[in-house]
PDB file of C-alpha atoms in Angstrom:
ATOM      1  CA  MET Z 160     104.037 -69.009  -9.493  1.00 39.00           C
ATOM      2  CA  LYS Z 161     106.689 -70.539  -7.330  1.00 40.00           C
ATOM      3  CA  GLY Z 162     109.928 -68.788  -7.950  1.00 38.00           C
ATOM      4  CA  VAL Z 163     108.360 -65.587  -9.296  1.00 37.00           C
ATOM      5  CA  GLY Z 164     107.027 -64.257  -5.995  1.00 42.00           C
ATOM      6  CA  ARG Z 165     103.463 -63.595  -5.036  1.00 45.00           C
ATOM      7  CA  LEU Z 166     101.108 -63.858  -7.989  1.00 43.00           C
ATOM      8  CA  THR Z 167      99.441 -60.538  -8.769  1.00 42.00           C
ATOM      9  CA  GLU Z 168      97.241 -59.320 -11.589  1.00 43.00           C
ATOM     10  CA  GLU Z 169     100.363 -58.094 -13.392  1.00 38.00           C
ATOM     11  CA  LYS Z 170     102.163 -61.409 -12.953  1.00 48.00           C
ATOM     12  CA  LYS Z 171      99.450 -63.589 -14.472  1.00 59.00           C
ATOM     13  CA  ILE Z 172     100.907 -65.934 -17.039  1.00 59.00           C
ATOM     14  CA  THR Z 173      99.113 -66.656 -20.298  1.00 59.00           C
ATOM     15  CA  LEU Z 174      98.747 -70.402 -20.778  1.00 54.00           C
ATOM     16  CA  HIS Z 175      99.014 -72.356 -23.991  1.00 46.00           C
ATOM     17  CA  GLU Z 176      95.620 -73.965 -23.355  1.00 55.00           C
ATOM     18  CA  PHE Z 177      93.653 -74.497 -20.136  1.00 60.00           C
ATOM     19  CA  ASN Z 178      95.244 -75.094 -16.744  1.00 63.00           C
ATOM     20  CA  ASN Z 179      95.495 -78.883 -16.413  1.00 73.00           C
ATOM     21  CA  LEU Z 180      97.463 -79.131 -13.180  1.00 79.00           C
ATOM     22  CA  THR Z 181      95.931 -81.732 -10.862  1.00 84.00           C
ATOM     23  CA  LYS Z 182      95.630 -80.607  -7.251  1.00 88.00           C
ATOM     24  CA  SER Z 183      94.637 -83.185  -4.675  1.00 92.00           C
ATOM     25  CA  LEU Z 184      93.733 -82.714  -1.019  1.00 94.00           C
ATOM     26  CA  SER Z 185      93.326 -85.691   1.296  1.00 95.00           C
ATOM     27  CA  PHE Z 186      91.708 -84.866   4.621  1.00 95.00           C
ATOM     28  CA  ASN Z 187      91.573 -87.614   7.267  1.00 95.00           C
ATOM     29  CA  MET Z 188      89.885 -87.082  10.626  1.00 95.00           C
ATOM     30  CA  TYR Z 189      89.606 -89.280  13.708  1.00 96.00           C
ATOM     31  CA  ASP Z 190      87.165 -89.180  16.611  1.00 95.00           C
ATOM     32  CA  ILE Z 191      88.157 -91.296  19.635  1.00 95.00           C
ATOM     33  CA  CYS Z 192      85.690 -92.506  22.267  1.00 93.00           C
ATOM     34  CA  TYR Z 193      85.601 -94.882  25.255  1.00 94.00           C
ATOM     35  CA  THR Z 194      82.742 -97.386  25.194  1.00 91.00           C
ATOM     36  CA  LYS Z 195      82.739 -99.576  28.272  1.00 86.00           C
ATOM     37  CA  THR Z 196      80.388-102.382  27.210  1.00 87.00           C
ATOM     38  CA  LYS Z 197      79.478-104.143  24.001  1.00 86.00           C
ATOM     39  CA  ARG Z 198      76.109-102.420  24.122  1.00 87.00           C
ATOM     40  CA  GLU Z 199      77.793 -99.020  24.345  1.00 88.00           C
ATOM     41  CA  ARG Z 200      80.099 -99.883  21.446  1.00 88.00           C
ATOM     42  CA  GLU Z 201      77.143-100.868  19.300  1.00 88.00           C
ATOM     43  CA  ALA Z 202      75.289 -97.693  20.330  1.00 90.00           C
ATOM     44  CA  TYR Z 203      78.322 -95.592  19.404  1.00 90.00           C
ATOM     45  CA  ILE Z 204      78.528 -97.212  15.963  1.00 89.00           C
ATOM     46  CA  ASP Z 205      74.798 -96.592  15.470  1.00 90.00           C
ATOM     47  CA  TYR Z 206      75.257 -92.968  16.526  1.00 90.00           C
ATOM     48  CA  ILE Z 207      78.111 -92.437  14.079  1.00 91.00           C
ATOM     49  CA  ASP Z 208      76.240 -94.127  11.250  1.00 90.00           C
ATOM     50  CA  GLU Z 209      73.280 -91.844  11.870  1.00 91.00           C
ATOM     51  CA  GLN Z 210      75.344 -88.693  12.402  1.00 90.00           C
ATOM     52  CA  TYR Z 211      77.449 -89.260   9.286  1.00 92.00           C
ATOM     53  CA  ASN Z 212      75.117 -91.193   7.020  1.00 93.00           C
ATOM     54  CA  ALA Z 213      75.406 -91.045   3.254  1.00 93.00           C
ATOM     55  CA  GLU Z 214      72.765 -88.333   2.965  1.00 93.00           C
ATOM     56  CA  ARG Z 215      74.538 -85.925   5.335  1.00 93.00           C
ATOM     57  CA  LEU Z 216      77.910 -86.699   3.776  1.00 93.00           C
ATOM     58  CA  THR Z 217      76.426 -85.919   0.367  1.00 93.00           C
ATOM     59  CA  ASN Z 218      75.340 -82.508   1.617  1.00 93.00           C
ATOM     60  CA  ILE Z 219      78.852 -81.852   2.958  1.00 92.00           C
ATOM     61  CA  LEU Z 220      80.416 -82.733  -0.401  1.00 91.00           C
ATOM     62  CA  LYS Z 221      77.900 -80.609  -2.285  1.00 91.00           C
ATOM     63  CA  ASN Z 222      78.896 -77.679  -0.085  1.00 91.00           C
ATOM     64  CA  VAL Z 223      82.545 -78.391  -0.916  1.00 89.00           C
ATOM     65  CA  ALA Z 224      81.647 -78.339  -4.614  1.00 86.00           C
ATOM     66  CA  ALA Z 225      79.880 -75.010  -4.140  1.00 84.00           C
ATOM     67  CA  LEU Z 226      82.886 -73.580  -2.290  1.00 83.00           C
ATOM     68  CA  ILE Z 227      85.203 -74.394  -5.187  1.00 78.00           C
ATOM     69  CA  GLY Z 228      82.700 -73.284  -7.813  1.00 73.00           C
ATOM     70  CA  ALA Z 229      81.920 -76.653  -9.348  1.00 76.00           C
ATOM     71  CA  HIS Z 230      78.845 -78.127 -11.010  1.00 80.00           C
ATOM     72  CA  VAL Z 231      77.769 -81.482  -9.556  1.00 85.00           C
ATOM     73  CA  LEU Z 232      77.435 -83.929 -12.450  1.00 85.00           C
ATOM     74  CA  ASN Z 233      76.744 -87.157 -10.621  1.00 88.00           C
ATOM     75  CA  VAL Z 234      76.429 -88.464  -7.050  1.00 90.00           C
ATOM     76  CA  ALA Z 235      76.936 -92.072  -5.965  1.00 92.00           C
ATOM     77  CA  LYS Z 236      76.245 -92.772  -2.292  1.00 92.00           C
ATOM     78  CA  GLN Z 237      75.950 -95.843  -0.123  1.00 92.00           C
ATOM     79  CA  ASP Z 238      75.301 -96.714   3.520  1.00 92.00           C
ATOM     80  CA  TYR Z 239      77.026 -99.998   4.279  1.00 90.00           C
ATOM     81  CA  VAL Z 240      76.071-102.941   6.475  1.00 85.00           C
ATOM     82  CA  PRO Z 241      77.105-103.359   9.229  1.00 84.00           C
ATOM     83  CA  GLN Z 242      78.580 -99.817   9.310  1.00 88.00           C
ATOM     84  CA  GLY Z 243      80.158 -97.009   7.329  1.00 92.00           C
ATOM     85  CA  ALA Z 244      79.198 -94.955   4.307  1.00 93.00           C
ATOM     86  CA  SER Z 245      80.712 -93.702   1.043  1.00 93.00           C
ATOM     87  CA  VAL Z 246      79.894 -90.859  -1.327  1.00 92.00           C
ATOM     88  CA  THR Z 247      81.519 -89.986  -4.657  1.00 90.00           C
ATOM     89  CA  VAL Z 248      80.691 -86.729  -6.439  1.00 90.00           C
ATOM     90  CA  LEU Z 249      81.804 -85.978  -9.997  1.00 87.00           C
ATOM     91  CA  VAL Z 250      82.023 -82.268 -10.715  1.00 83.00           C
ATOM     92  CA  SER Z 251      82.742 -80.103 -13.736  1.00 76.00           C
ATOM     93  CA  GLU Z 252      83.786 -76.556 -14.464  1.00 60.00           C
ATOM     94  CA  GLY Z 253      81.567 -73.862 -13.065  1.00 55.00           C
ATOM     95  CA  PRO Z 254      80.259 -70.941 -15.140  1.00 48.00           C
ATOM     96  CA  VAL Z 255      83.061 -68.592 -14.143  1.00 42.00           C
ATOM     97  CA  VAL Z 256      84.648 -65.867 -16.234  1.00 39.00           C
ATOM     98  CA  GLU Z 257      87.417 -64.831 -13.860  1.00 43.00           C
ATOM     99  CA  VAL Z 258      89.174 -66.444 -10.922  1.00 44.00           C
ATOM    100  CA  PRO Z 259      89.382 -64.215  -7.815  1.00 45.00           C
ATOM    101  CA  MET Z 260      92.949 -63.281  -6.879  1.00 47.00           C
ATOM    102  CA  GLU Z 261      92.486 -64.460  -3.265  1.00 52.00           C
ATOM    103  CA  SER Z 262      92.516 -67.982  -4.706  1.00 53.00           C
ATOM    104  CA  TYR Z 263      96.299 -67.692  -4.853  1.00 53.00           C
ATOM    105  CA  GLU Z 264      96.784 -66.569  -1.272  1.00 65.00           C
ATOM    106  CA  GLU Z 265      97.791 -68.911   1.539  1.00 65.00           C
ATOM    107  CA  SER Z 266      94.811 -68.235   3.763  1.00 61.00           C
ATOM    108  CA  PRO Z 267      91.872 -70.189   5.201  1.00 59.00           C
ATOM    109  CA  GLY Z 268      89.004 -70.712   2.822  1.00 53.00           C
ATOM    110  CA  PRO Z 269      85.503 -69.517   3.639  1.00 49.00           C
ATOM    111  CA  LEU Z 270      82.604 -71.391   5.101  1.00 44.00           C
ATOM    112  CA  PRO Z 271      79.750 -72.005   2.623  1.00 41.00           C
ATOM    113  CA  ASP Z 272      79.065 -68.801   0.707  1.00 37.00           C
ATOM    114  CA  SER Z 273      79.417 -67.501  -2.824  1.00 31.00           C
ATOM    115  CA  VAL Z 274      82.904 -68.583  -3.935  1.00 34.00           C
ATOM    116  CA  VAL Z 275      83.914 -69.191  -7.534  1.00 35.00           C
ATOM    117  CA  CYS Z 276      86.785 -70.809  -9.404  1.00 35.00           C
ATOM    118  CA  GLN Z 277      87.562 -72.774 -12.543  1.00 38.00           C
ATOM    119  CA  LEU Z 278      87.970 -76.522 -12.672  1.00 40.00           C
ATOM    120  CA  ASP Z 279      87.026 -79.407 -14.931  1.00 47.00           C
ATOM    121  CA  LYS Z 280      86.684 -83.195 -14.746  1.00 54.00           C
ATOM    122  CA  SER Z 281      87.188 -83.381 -10.997  1.00 79.00           C
ATOM    123  CA  HIS Z 282      85.860 -85.424  -8.125  1.00 86.00           C
ATOM    124  CA  ILE Z 283      85.205 -85.331  -4.400  1.00 91.00           C
ATOM    125  CA  THR Z 284      84.886 -88.484  -2.292  1.00 93.00           C
ATOM    126  CA  VAL Z 285      84.300 -89.456   1.320  1.00 94.00           C
ATOM    127  CA  HIS Z 286      84.497 -92.836   3.077  1.00 94.00           C
ATOM    128  CA  THR Z 287      83.794 -93.488   6.761  1.00 93.00           C
ATOM    129  CA  TYR Z 288      85.251 -96.205   8.982  1.00 92.00           C
ATOM    130  CA  PRO Z 289      83.672 -96.689  12.427  1.00 89.00           C
ATOM    131  CA  GLU Z 290      85.447 -99.414  14.421  1.00 87.00           C
ATOM    132  CA  TYR Z 291      86.349-100.445  17.966  1.00 82.00           C
ATOM    133  CA  HIS Z 292      89.238-102.020  19.856  1.00 82.00           C
ATOM    134  CA  PRO Z 293      88.569-105.703  20.636  1.00 79.00           C
ATOM    135  CA  VAL Z 294      89.966-105.498  24.201  1.00 77.00           C
ATOM    136  CA  GLU Z 295      90.301-101.993  25.645  1.00 78.00           C
ATOM    137  CA  GLY Z 296      86.812-100.608  24.958  1.00 88.00           C
ATOM    138  CA  ILE Z 297      88.000 -97.831  22.646  1.00 92.00           C
ATOM    139  CA  SER Z 298      85.925 -96.935  19.609  1.00 92.00           C
ATOM    140  CA  THR Z 299      87.312 -94.903  16.724  1.00 92.00           C
ATOM    141  CA  PHE Z 300      85.559 -93.120  13.905  1.00 93.00           C
ATOM    142  CA  ARG Z 301      87.607 -92.205  10.841  1.00 94.00           C
ATOM    143  CA  ALA Z 302      86.518 -90.284   7.776  1.00 94.00           C
ATOM    144  CA  ASP Z 303      88.630 -89.897   4.628  1.00 94.00           C
ATOM    145  CA  ILE Z 304      87.782 -87.051   2.269  1.00 95.00           C
ATOM    146  CA  ASP Z 305      89.548 -86.490  -1.050  1.00 94.00           C
ATOM    147  CA  VAL Z 306      89.125 -83.384  -3.187  1.00 92.00           C
ATOM    148  CA  SER Z 307      90.805 -83.539  -6.594  1.00 87.00           C
ATOM    149  CA  THR Z 308      90.595 -80.625  -9.020  1.00 83.00           C
ATOM    150  CA  CYS Z 309      91.979 -79.474 -12.332  1.00 76.00           C
ATOM    151  CA  GLY Z 310      92.092 -75.720 -12.649  1.00 67.00           C
ATOM    152  CA  GLU Z 311      93.392 -72.566 -11.071  1.00 67.00           C
ATOM    153  CA  ILE Z 312      92.181 -72.837  -7.488  1.00 64.00           C
ATOM    154  CA  SER Z 313      93.554 -75.133  -4.803  1.00 72.00           C
ATOM    155  CA  PRO Z 314      91.135 -77.531  -3.073  1.00 87.00           C
ATOM    156  CA  LEU Z 315      92.802 -76.329   0.141  1.00 88.00           C
ATOM    157  CA  LYS Z 316      90.202 -73.548   0.056  1.00 84.00           C
ATOM    158  CA  ALA Z 317      87.667 -76.196   1.147  1.00 89.00           C
ATOM    159  CA  LEU Z 318      89.764 -77.240   4.158  1.00 92.00           C
ATOM    160  CA  ASN Z 319      88.329 -74.729   6.631  1.00 92.00           C
ATOM    161  CA  TYR Z 320      84.792 -75.931   5.903  1.00 93.00           C
ATOM    162  CA  LEU Z 321      85.773 -79.608   6.176  1.00 93.00           C
ATOM    163  CA  ILE Z 322      87.369 -79.019   9.586  1.00 93.00           C
ATOM    164  CA  HIS Z 323      84.152 -77.391  10.789  1.00 92.00           C
ATOM    165  CA  SER Z 324      82.038 -80.259   9.431  1.00 91.00           C
ATOM    166  CA  PHE Z 325      83.524 -82.931  11.699  1.00 90.00           C
ATOM    167  CA  GLU Z 326      84.375 -83.231  15.383  1.00 83.00           C
ATOM    168  CA  THR Z 327      88.045 -84.126  15.206  1.00 92.00           C
ATOM    169  CA  ASP Z 328      90.598 -85.264  17.770  1.00 96.00           C
ATOM    170  CA  ILE Z 329      93.245 -85.927  15.124  1.00 97.00           C
ATOM    171  CA  MET Z 330      93.555 -84.650  11.561  1.00 96.00           C
ATOM    172  CA  THR Z 331      96.012 -85.593   8.859  1.00 97.00           C
ATOM    173  CA  MET Z 332      96.110 -83.624   5.633  1.00 96.00           C
ATOM    174  CA  ASP Z 333      98.016 -84.213   2.420  1.00 97.00           C
ATOM    175  CA  TYR Z 334      98.169 -81.849  -0.538  1.00 95.00           C
ATOM    176  CA  ARG Z 335      99.911 -82.517  -3.825  1.00 94.00           C
ATOM    177  CA  VAL Z 336     100.147 -80.755  -7.176  1.00 90.00           C
ATOM    178  CA  ARG Z 337     100.752 -83.165 -10.060  1.00 86.00           C
ATOM    179  CA  GLY Z 338     101.431 -82.882 -13.770  1.00 79.00           C
ATOM    180  CA  PHE Z 339     102.201 -79.642 -15.546  1.00 81.00           C
ATOM    181  CA  THR Z 340     100.651 -77.018 -17.760  1.00 76.00           C
ATOM    182  CA  ARG Z 341     102.372 -74.802 -20.341  1.00 78.00           C
ATOM    183  CA  ASP Z 342     102.671 -71.131 -21.051  1.00 74.00           C
ATOM    184  CA  ILE Z 343     102.268 -69.827 -24.603  1.00 76.00           C
ATOM    185  CA  ASP Z 344     105.987 -70.399 -25.259  1.00 75.00           C
ATOM    186  CA  GLY Z 345     105.724 -74.062 -24.280  1.00 78.00           C
ATOM    187  CA  ASN Z 346     107.521 -73.736 -20.915  1.00 82.00           C
ATOM    188  CA  LYS Z 347     106.252 -76.202 -18.325  1.00 82.00           C
ATOM    189  CA  LEU Z 348     104.649 -74.866 -15.150  1.00 82.00           C
ATOM    190  CA  PHE Z 349     104.571 -77.427 -12.332  1.00 83.00           C
ATOM    191  CA  ILE Z 350     102.692 -75.275  -9.831  1.00 82.00           C
ATOM    192  CA  ASP Z 351     100.655 -72.102 -10.204  1.00 80.00           C
ATOM    193  CA  HIS Z 352     100.624 -70.740  -6.649  1.00 81.00           C
ATOM    194  CA  ASP Z 353     102.982 -70.227  -3.714  1.00 84.00           C
ATOM    195  CA  ILE Z 354     102.580 -72.571  -0.755  1.00 90.00           C
ATOM    196  CA  ASN Z 355     104.728 -73.028   2.333  1.00 92.00           C
ATOM    197  CA  SER Z 356     102.444 -75.119   4.522  1.00 95.00           C
ATOM    198  CA  ILE Z 357      98.919 -76.490   4.739  1.00 95.00           C
ATOM    199  CA  GLN Z 358      98.794 -74.780   8.140  1.00 95.00           C
ATOM    200  CA  ASN Z 359      98.407 -71.447   6.376  1.00 94.00           C
ATOM    201  CA  TYR Z 360      94.976 -72.574   5.187  1.00 93.00           C
ATOM    202  CA  ILE Z 361      93.776 -73.314   8.725  1.00 94.00           C
ATOM    203  CA  PRO Z 362      92.260 -70.461  10.797  1.00 93.00           C
ATOM    204  CA  GLU Z 363      94.234 -69.276  13.813  1.00 95.00           C
ATOM    205  CA  GLU Z 364      91.389 -70.110  16.202  1.00 94.00           C
ATOM    206  CA  VAL Z 365      91.617 -73.727  15.036  1.00 94.00           C
ATOM    207  CA  LYS Z 366      95.410 -73.941  15.041  1.00 95.00           C
ATOM    208  CA  ILE Z 367      95.702 -72.907  18.678  1.00 96.00           C
ATOM    209  CA  GLN Z 368      93.616 -75.942  19.643  1.00 96.00           C
ATOM    210  CA  TYR Z 369      96.049 -78.452  18.119  1.00 96.00           C
ATOM    211  CA  ASP Z 370      99.635 -79.630  18.267  1.00 96.00           C
ATOM    212  CA  MET Z 371     100.792 -79.663  14.645  1.00 96.00           C
ATOM    213  CA  ILE Z 372     103.594 -81.271  12.649  1.00 96.00           C
ATOM    214  CA  ASP Z 373     104.591 -80.539   9.038  1.00 96.00           C
ATOM    215  CA  VAL Z 374     106.444 -82.784   6.593  1.00 95.00           C
ATOM    216  CA  ASN Z 375     106.891 -80.958   3.284  1.00 96.00           C
ATOM    217  CA  ILE Z 376     108.803 -81.884   0.119  1.00 95.00           C
ATOM    218  CA  TYR Z 377     108.825 -78.566  -1.680  1.00 93.00           C
ATOM    219  CA  GLN Z 378     110.692 -79.697  -4.778  1.00 92.00           C
ATOM    220  CA  GLU Z 379     108.015 -82.336  -5.392  1.00 93.00           C
ATOM    221  CA  ASN Z 380     105.065 -80.093  -4.458  1.00 93.00           C
ATOM    222  CA  ILE Z 381     104.032 -82.495  -1.682  1.00 94.00           C
ATOM    223  CA  PHE Z 382     102.747 -81.105   1.628  1.00 96.00           C
ATOM    224  CA  HIS Z 383     101.709 -82.966   4.773  1.00 97.00           C
ATOM    225  CA  THR Z 384     100.316 -81.673   8.061  1.00 97.00           C
ATOM    226  CA  LYS Z 385      98.956 -83.590  11.028  1.00 96.00           C
ATOM    227  CA  CYS Z 386      97.192 -82.210  14.093  1.00 97.00           C
ATOM    228  CA  ARG Z 387      96.306 -83.521  17.520  1.00 97.00           C
ATOM    229  CA  LEU Z 388      93.862 -81.809  19.877  1.00 96.00           C
ATOM    230  CA  LYS Z 389      95.695 -80.302  22.877  1.00 95.00           C
ATOM    231  CA  GLU Z 390      92.926 -80.174  25.451  1.00 93.00           C
ATOM    232  CA  PHE Z 391      91.837 -83.439  27.060  1.00 94.00           C
ATOM    233  CA  ASP Z 392      88.638 -83.585  29.103  1.00 94.00           C
ATOM    234  CA  LEU Z 393      87.717 -87.183  29.878  1.00 95.00           C
ATOM    235  CA  ASN Z 394      83.999 -86.374  29.788  1.00 93.00           C
ATOM    236  CA  ASN Z 395      84.336 -85.544  26.081  1.00 93.00           C
ATOM    237  CA  TYR Z 396      85.572 -89.080  25.389  1.00 94.00           C
ATOM    238  CA  LEU Z 397      83.016 -91.104  27.345  1.00 93.00           C
ATOM    239  CA  PHE Z 398      79.971 -92.517  25.584  1.00 88.00           C
ATOM    240  CA  GLY Z 399      77.014 -93.337  27.818  1.00 82.00           C
ATOM    241  CA  LEU Z 400      78.668 -92.362  31.139  1.00 86.00           C
ATOM    242  CA  THR Z 401      80.528 -89.546  32.921  1.00 89.00           C
ATOM    243  CA  LYS Z 402      83.877 -89.482  34.714  1.00 90.00           C
ATOM    244  CA  ASP Z 403      82.067 -88.858  38.022  1.00 92.00           C
ATOM    245  CA  SER Z 404      80.601 -92.350  37.780  1.00 91.00           C
ATOM    246  CA  LEU Z 405      84.075 -93.904  37.569  1.00 92.00           C
ATOM    247  CA  SER Z 406      86.567 -94.758  40.275  1.00 94.00           C
ATOM    248  CA  ASP Z 407      90.003 -93.122  40.323  1.00 95.00           C
ATOM    249  CA  ASP Z 408      91.583 -96.313  38.970  1.00 95.00           C
ATOM    250  CA  GLU Z 409      89.014 -96.506  36.158  1.00 94.00           C
ATOM    251  CA  ARG Z 410      89.585 -92.873  35.210  1.00 94.00           C
ATOM    252  CA  TYR Z 411      93.324 -93.429  35.190  1.00 95.00           C
ATOM    253  CA  GLU Z 412      93.134 -96.565  33.059  1.00 93.00           C
ATOM    254  CA  ILE Z 413      90.653 -95.112  30.570  1.00 94.00           C
ATOM    255  CA  THR Z 414      92.634 -91.874  30.233  1.00 95.00           C
ATOM    256  CA  THR Z 415      95.860 -93.815  29.628  1.00 93.00           C
ATOM    257  CA  ASN Z 416      94.251 -96.040  27.003  1.00 92.00           C
ATOM    258  CA  LEU Z 417      92.624 -93.107  25.220  1.00 94.00           C
ATOM    259  CA  THR Z 418      95.783 -90.990  25.108  1.00 94.00           C
ATOM    260  CA  ASN Z 419      97.802 -94.012  23.998  1.00 93.00           C
ATOM    261  CA  GLU Z 420      95.334 -94.586  21.166  1.00 93.00           C
ATOM    262  CA  MET Z 421      95.640 -90.970  20.062  1.00 94.00           C
ATOM    263  CA  ASP Z 422      99.449 -91.112  20.263  1.00 94.00           C
ATOM    264  CA  GLU Z 423      99.509 -94.189  18.044  1.00 94.00           C
ATOM    265  CA  ILE Z 424      97.266 -92.581  15.443  1.00 93.00           C
ATOM    266  CA  PHE Z 425      99.160 -89.284  15.537  1.00 94.00           C
ATOM    267  CA  TYR Z 426     102.613 -90.855  15.235  1.00 92.00           C
ATOM    268  CA  GLY Z 427     101.487 -93.673  12.929  1.00 90.00           C
ATOM    269  CA  LYS Z 428     102.892 -96.587  14.918  1.00 91.00           C
ATOM    270  CA  ASN Z 429     101.986 -99.014  17.712  1.00 90.00           C
ATOM    271  CA  ILE Z 430     103.387 -97.722  20.979  1.00 85.00           C
ATOM    272  CA  ASN Z 431     102.032-100.363  23.406  1.00 71.00           C
ATOM    273  CA  PHE Z 432     102.785 -98.142  26.372  1.00 58.00           C
ATOM    274  CA  GLY Z 433     100.488-100.022  28.731  1.00 51.00           C
ATOM    275  CA  ILE Z 434      99.005 -99.258  32.112  1.00 46.00           C
ATOM    276  CA  GLU Z 435     101.484-101.169  34.241  1.00 46.00           C
ATOM    277  CA  ASN Z 436     104.476 -99.498  32.562  1.00 46.00           C
ATOM    278  CA  ASN Z 437     103.013 -96.087  33.303  1.00 45.00           C
ATOM    279  CA  ARG Z 438     102.219 -96.915  36.927  1.00 40.00           C
ATOM    280  CA  SER Z 439     105.726 -98.201  37.593  1.00 39.00           C
ATOM    281  CA  LYS Z 440     107.217 -94.738  36.944  1.00 37.00           C
TER     282      LYS Z 440
END
C-alpha cells in the first residue's frame, strides 16, 4: 500500500469484503505514414483495416484477458464502413486462489503466458481510427485500448504485450485508480500498490527507443506517460515508394511534414511550423 512501503506477504492487509478498487489503463498508439497520391492513401487505409480488423483485435484483447487472468464473458466486434473497427470484451473473475506477489511490483508485464490474478465485472475495449490529412499527404492510424479492472492486479501488467502488438511511433498512456476498498476495521484504502511512473512497466529495450514525458498527480492516483520514437528513417514512413525515388526537395518536404505531424500529436497542439519557415532559417 502507498505509505506503508513495498507490499510483502507479511504486509498484506485483510479487507472487509472483496477488493473493489477500479483500475483503468488507457493506451493510445499512433502510426504515421506518407501517402503521396489518393490511391496510396486509399491503399494505406485498406492495409490498416486488414492488418487491424475486428477479428485480429479480438484476439489481442483475448490475450490481454488471459494475461490478467480473466474469463471472457462476451465479445462484441464490428468492422466499420468506410474504415475502422471496434471490439468490446466483458470479462469476469478468473478461477484464482492466490494473487502472485509480483503483481504488486513496478515491472513490465509478461508477453502471453500463464499469468493469474483476481478481478470481477471488468471490460477491455479497442477502437481504431485510420485517417489522412486533406492536403499534405500524411495518413495516421490511431488505436485506443482501454483496460478496466476491479481486483488486486493492475491492468498495467498488460502494457508490455499491448506495446508489442502494435507498430507505434507515438504512445500515450493513462492509468488511474478510482474508488476505495476497506480493511476489516472500516479504514478506506484508495490504492493497493506502490507506483511512481507508468515507465516502470515498460521494458528497458523499449524505453531506450523513445523520448518520454511523465505527468503524474500522485495524490489523486493519476499517472500519464507519453512516448515518441527517437529514430527517424524516412523509408519507414513511406507507403508505396522509397526515399531513393524522391528528389532532395521532396525528401526534405516530406520529412518536415512527417516530423511536424508527430510533434503536434506528441505535444497535443497545432504547431503549423511549415516548410517555408524552416527553410528561411
